[in-house]
Coordinates of C-alpha atoms in Angstrom, one line a residue:
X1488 CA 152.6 73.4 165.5
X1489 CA 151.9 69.8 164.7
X1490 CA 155.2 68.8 165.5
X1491 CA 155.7 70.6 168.9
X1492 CA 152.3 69.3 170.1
X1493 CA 153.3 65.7 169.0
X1494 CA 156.9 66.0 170.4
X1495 CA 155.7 67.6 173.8
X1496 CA 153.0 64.1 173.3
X1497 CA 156.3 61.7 173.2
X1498 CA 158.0 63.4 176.4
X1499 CA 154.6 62.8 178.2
X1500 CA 153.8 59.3 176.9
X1501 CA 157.3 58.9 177.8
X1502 CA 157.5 59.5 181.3
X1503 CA 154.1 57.8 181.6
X1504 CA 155.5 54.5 180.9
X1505 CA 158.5 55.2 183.4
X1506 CA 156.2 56.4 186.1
X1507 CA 154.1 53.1 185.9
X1508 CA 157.6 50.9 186.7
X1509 CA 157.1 48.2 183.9
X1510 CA 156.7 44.3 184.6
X1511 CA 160.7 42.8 184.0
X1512 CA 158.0 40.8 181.7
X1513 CA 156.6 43.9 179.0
X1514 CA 158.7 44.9 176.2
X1515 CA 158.0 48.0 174.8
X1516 CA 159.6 48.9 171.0
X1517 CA 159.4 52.2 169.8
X1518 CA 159.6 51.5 165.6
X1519 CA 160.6 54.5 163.2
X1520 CA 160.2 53.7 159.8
X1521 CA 161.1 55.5 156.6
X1522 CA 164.2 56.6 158.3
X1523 CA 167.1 57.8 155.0
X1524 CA 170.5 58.7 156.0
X1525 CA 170.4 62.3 155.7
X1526 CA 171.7 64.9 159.0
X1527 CA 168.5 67.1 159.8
X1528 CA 167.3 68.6 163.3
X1529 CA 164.5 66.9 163.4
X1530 CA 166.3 63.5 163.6
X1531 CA 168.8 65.2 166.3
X1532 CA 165.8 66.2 168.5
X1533 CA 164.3 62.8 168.0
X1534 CA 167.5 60.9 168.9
X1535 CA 167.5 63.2 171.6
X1536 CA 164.1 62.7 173.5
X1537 CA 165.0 59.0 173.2
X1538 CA 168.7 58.9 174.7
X1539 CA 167.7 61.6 177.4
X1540 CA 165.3 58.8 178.9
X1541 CA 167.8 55.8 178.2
X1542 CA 165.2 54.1 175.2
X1543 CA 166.4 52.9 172.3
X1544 CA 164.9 53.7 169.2
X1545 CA 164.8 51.0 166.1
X1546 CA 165.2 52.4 163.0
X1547 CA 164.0 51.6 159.7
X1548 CA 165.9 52.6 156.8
X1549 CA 165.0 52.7 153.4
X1550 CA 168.7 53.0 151.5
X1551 CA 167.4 54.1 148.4
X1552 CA 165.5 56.2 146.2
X1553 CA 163.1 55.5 143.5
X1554 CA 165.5 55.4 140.6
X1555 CA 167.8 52.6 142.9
X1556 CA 170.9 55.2 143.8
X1557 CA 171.8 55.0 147.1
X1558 CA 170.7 57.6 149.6
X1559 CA 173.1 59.2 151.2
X1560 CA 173.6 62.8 152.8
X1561 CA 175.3 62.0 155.3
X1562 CA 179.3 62.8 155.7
X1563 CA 181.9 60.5 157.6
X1564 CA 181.7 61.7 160.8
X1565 CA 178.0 61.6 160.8
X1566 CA 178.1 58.3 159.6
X1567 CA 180.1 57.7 162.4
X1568 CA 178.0 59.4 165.0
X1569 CA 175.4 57.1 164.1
X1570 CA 177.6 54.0 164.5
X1571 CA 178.6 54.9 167.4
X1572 CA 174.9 55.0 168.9
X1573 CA 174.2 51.7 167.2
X1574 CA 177.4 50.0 169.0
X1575 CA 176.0 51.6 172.5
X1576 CA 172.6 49.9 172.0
X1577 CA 170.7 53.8 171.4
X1578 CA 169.9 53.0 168.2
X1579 CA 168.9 49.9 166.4
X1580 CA 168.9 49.5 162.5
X1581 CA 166.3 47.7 160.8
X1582 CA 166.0 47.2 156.8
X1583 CA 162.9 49.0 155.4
X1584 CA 162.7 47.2 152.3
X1585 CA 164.9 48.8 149.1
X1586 CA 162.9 51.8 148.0
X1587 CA 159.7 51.8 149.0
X1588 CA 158.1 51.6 145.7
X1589 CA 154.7 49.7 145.0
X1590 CA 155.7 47.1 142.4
X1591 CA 152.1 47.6 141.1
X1592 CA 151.7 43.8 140.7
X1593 CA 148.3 43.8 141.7
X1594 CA 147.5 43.4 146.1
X1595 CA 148.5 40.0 147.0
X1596 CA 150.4 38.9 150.4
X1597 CA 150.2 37.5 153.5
X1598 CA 148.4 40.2 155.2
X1599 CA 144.4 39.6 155.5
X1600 CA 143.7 42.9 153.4
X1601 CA 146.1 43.0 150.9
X1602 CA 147.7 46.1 149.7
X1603 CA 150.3 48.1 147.8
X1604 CA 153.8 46.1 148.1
X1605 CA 157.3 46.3 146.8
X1606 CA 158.3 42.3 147.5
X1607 CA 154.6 40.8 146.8
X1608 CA 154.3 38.6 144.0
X1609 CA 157.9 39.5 142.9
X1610 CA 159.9 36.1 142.2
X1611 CA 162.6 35.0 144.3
X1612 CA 165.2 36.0 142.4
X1613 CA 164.1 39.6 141.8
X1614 CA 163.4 39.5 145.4
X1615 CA 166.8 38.6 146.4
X1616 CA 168.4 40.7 144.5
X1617 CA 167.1 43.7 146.2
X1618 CA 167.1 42.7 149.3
X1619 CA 170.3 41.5 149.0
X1620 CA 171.9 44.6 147.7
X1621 CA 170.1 46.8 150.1
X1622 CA 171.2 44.9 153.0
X1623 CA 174.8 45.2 151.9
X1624 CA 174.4 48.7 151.1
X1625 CA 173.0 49.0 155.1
X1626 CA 175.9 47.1 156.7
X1627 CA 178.8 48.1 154.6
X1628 CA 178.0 52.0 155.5
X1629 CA 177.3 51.5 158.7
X1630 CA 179.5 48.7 159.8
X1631 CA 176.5 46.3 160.9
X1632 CA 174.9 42.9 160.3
X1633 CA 171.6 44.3 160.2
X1634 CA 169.0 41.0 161.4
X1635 CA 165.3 43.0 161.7
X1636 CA 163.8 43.5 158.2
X1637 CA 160.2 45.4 157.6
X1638 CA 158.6 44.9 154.5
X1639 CA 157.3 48.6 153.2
X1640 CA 153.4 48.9 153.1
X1641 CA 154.0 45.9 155.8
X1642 CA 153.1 43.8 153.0
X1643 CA 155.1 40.7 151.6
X1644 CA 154.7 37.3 150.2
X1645 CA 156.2 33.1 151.1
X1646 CA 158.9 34.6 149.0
X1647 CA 160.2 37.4 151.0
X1648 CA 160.5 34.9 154.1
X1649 CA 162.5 32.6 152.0
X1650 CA 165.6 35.5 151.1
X1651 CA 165.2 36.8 154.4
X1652 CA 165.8 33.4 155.6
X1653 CA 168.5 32.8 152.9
X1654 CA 170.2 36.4 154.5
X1655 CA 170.0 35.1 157.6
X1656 CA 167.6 38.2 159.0
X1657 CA 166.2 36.7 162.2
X1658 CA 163.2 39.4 163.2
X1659 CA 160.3 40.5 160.3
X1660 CA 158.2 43.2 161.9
X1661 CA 154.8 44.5 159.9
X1662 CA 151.2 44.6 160.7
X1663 CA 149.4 43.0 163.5
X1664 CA 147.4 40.8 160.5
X1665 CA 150.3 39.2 158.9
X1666 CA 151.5 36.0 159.0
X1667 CA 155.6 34.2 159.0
X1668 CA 155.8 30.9 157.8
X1669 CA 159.4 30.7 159.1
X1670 CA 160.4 29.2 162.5
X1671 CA 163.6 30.5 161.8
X1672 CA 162.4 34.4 161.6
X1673 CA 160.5 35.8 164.9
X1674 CA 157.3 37.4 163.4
X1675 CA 156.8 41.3 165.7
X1676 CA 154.3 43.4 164.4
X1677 CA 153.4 46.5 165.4
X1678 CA 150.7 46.8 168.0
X1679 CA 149.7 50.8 167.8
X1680 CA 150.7 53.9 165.8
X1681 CA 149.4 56.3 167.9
X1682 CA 151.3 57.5 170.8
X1683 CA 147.7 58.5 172.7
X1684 CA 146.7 54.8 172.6
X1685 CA 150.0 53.9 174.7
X1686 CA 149.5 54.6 178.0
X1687 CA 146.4 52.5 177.8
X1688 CA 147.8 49.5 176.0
X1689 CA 150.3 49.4 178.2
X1690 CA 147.6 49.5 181.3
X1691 CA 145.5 46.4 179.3
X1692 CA 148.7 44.2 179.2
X1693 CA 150.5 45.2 182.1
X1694 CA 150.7 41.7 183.9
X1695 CA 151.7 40.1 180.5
X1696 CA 154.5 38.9 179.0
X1697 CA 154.0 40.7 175.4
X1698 CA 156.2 43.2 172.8
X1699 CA 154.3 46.4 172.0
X1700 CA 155.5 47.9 169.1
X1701 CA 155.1 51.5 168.7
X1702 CA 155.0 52.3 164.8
X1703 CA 155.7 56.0 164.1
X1704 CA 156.9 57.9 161.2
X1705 CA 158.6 61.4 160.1
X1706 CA 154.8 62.7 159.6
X1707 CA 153.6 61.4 162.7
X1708 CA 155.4 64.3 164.4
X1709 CA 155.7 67.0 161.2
X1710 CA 153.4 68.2 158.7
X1711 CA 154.8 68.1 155.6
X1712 CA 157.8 66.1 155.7
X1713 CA 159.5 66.4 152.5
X1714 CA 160.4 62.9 151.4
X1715 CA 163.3 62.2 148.6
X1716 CA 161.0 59.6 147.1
X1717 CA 157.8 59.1 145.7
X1718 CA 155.6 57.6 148.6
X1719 CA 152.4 59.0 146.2
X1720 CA 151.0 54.9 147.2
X1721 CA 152.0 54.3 150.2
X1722 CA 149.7 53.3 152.8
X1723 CA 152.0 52.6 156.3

């Protein structure tokens, strides 16, 4: 039930937004994290609402699972189904961090309230290495450059700019309290979670130039979501 109601909630806040014929100035980025390559009807139907109303829908993946194997379900031609949406601007990739684990090195990071992290208070190198291995992992399967990196829990430290800026990623999107050192990396967080709070965000701003970032999540739209990993800390 929780997932009709919230899908039949998209189509609405949807054709809201169209309705209201958007300043040329308002972005508005719909953000789906904890995406994992794996063919289910969920994703389909998601992919679906999105294409059927020309919006492209960012995804962020999290490669792999808690023991560092790569996740994968997917065949070839699915794989390349997917590619093929990236390379007609339906889908966008975006690096969710390696695995999504907490690194349980205590709460420190850039964000105001700190909280569970996987990059946090991890040196460079160990940093790096992760990042650097998921992001080839991302682009060799899906024959990308992927530039847009979100740091799981949104949290991540002076560190985590530094590879990103040593990979070349040019976008960091978490939470609307973090911080980028970087002028080389645009900093977007995400403005709202909640698709009822979008119509009126989008009302407050609409004579501005600004992004709104709409964060959702498999369990935004079904109850109980089986995940492959161990999200048993995770807080976004």
């Amino acid at each position: 039930m929780k997932s009709i109601i919230s899908f039949l909630l998209l189509f609405i806040t949807i054709s809201v937004i169209k309705a209201n014929s958007l300043n040329q100035r308002m972005k508005i980025v719909f953000r789906f994290d904890d995406y994992q390559l794996k063919s289910i009807k969920f994703y389909d139907s998601l992919f679906y609402i999105f294409q059927k109303n020309n919006i492209p829908l960012c995804l962020g993946i999290i490669p792999f699972d808690k023991n560092g194997i790569i996740h994968n379900e997917m065949n070839q031609e699915q794989l390349s189904d997917l590619n093929l949406r990236i390379i007609t601007g339906k889908i966008e990739i975006a690096l969710h961090g390696f695995n999504h684990n907490d690194n349980e090195l205590g709460k420190g990071s850039f964000l105001i309230n700190p909280v569970s992290s996987e990059f946090a208070r991890l040196e460079y190198n160990n940093q790096f290495k992760r990042i650097n291995k998921a992001k080839n992992s991302i682009d060799s399967l899906l024959n990308i450059n992927v530039n847009i990196f979100i740091p799981p829990f949104n949290s991540y430290d002076d560190n985590t700019l530094k590879v990103l800026d040593s990979l070349k990623f040019e976008i960091i999107s978490a939470s609307m309290d973090g911080s980028a050192s970087s002028d080389k990396i645009r900093y977007i967080p995400y403005t709202i979670n909640d698709l009822n709070e979008l119509p009126k965000v989008v009302k407050k701003y609409k004579y501005d130039n600004v992004t709104i970032v709409v964060l959702m999540h498999p369990y935004s739209f079904k109850e109980g979501f089986n995940y492959p990993i161990d999200f048993s800390k995770r807080i976004d």
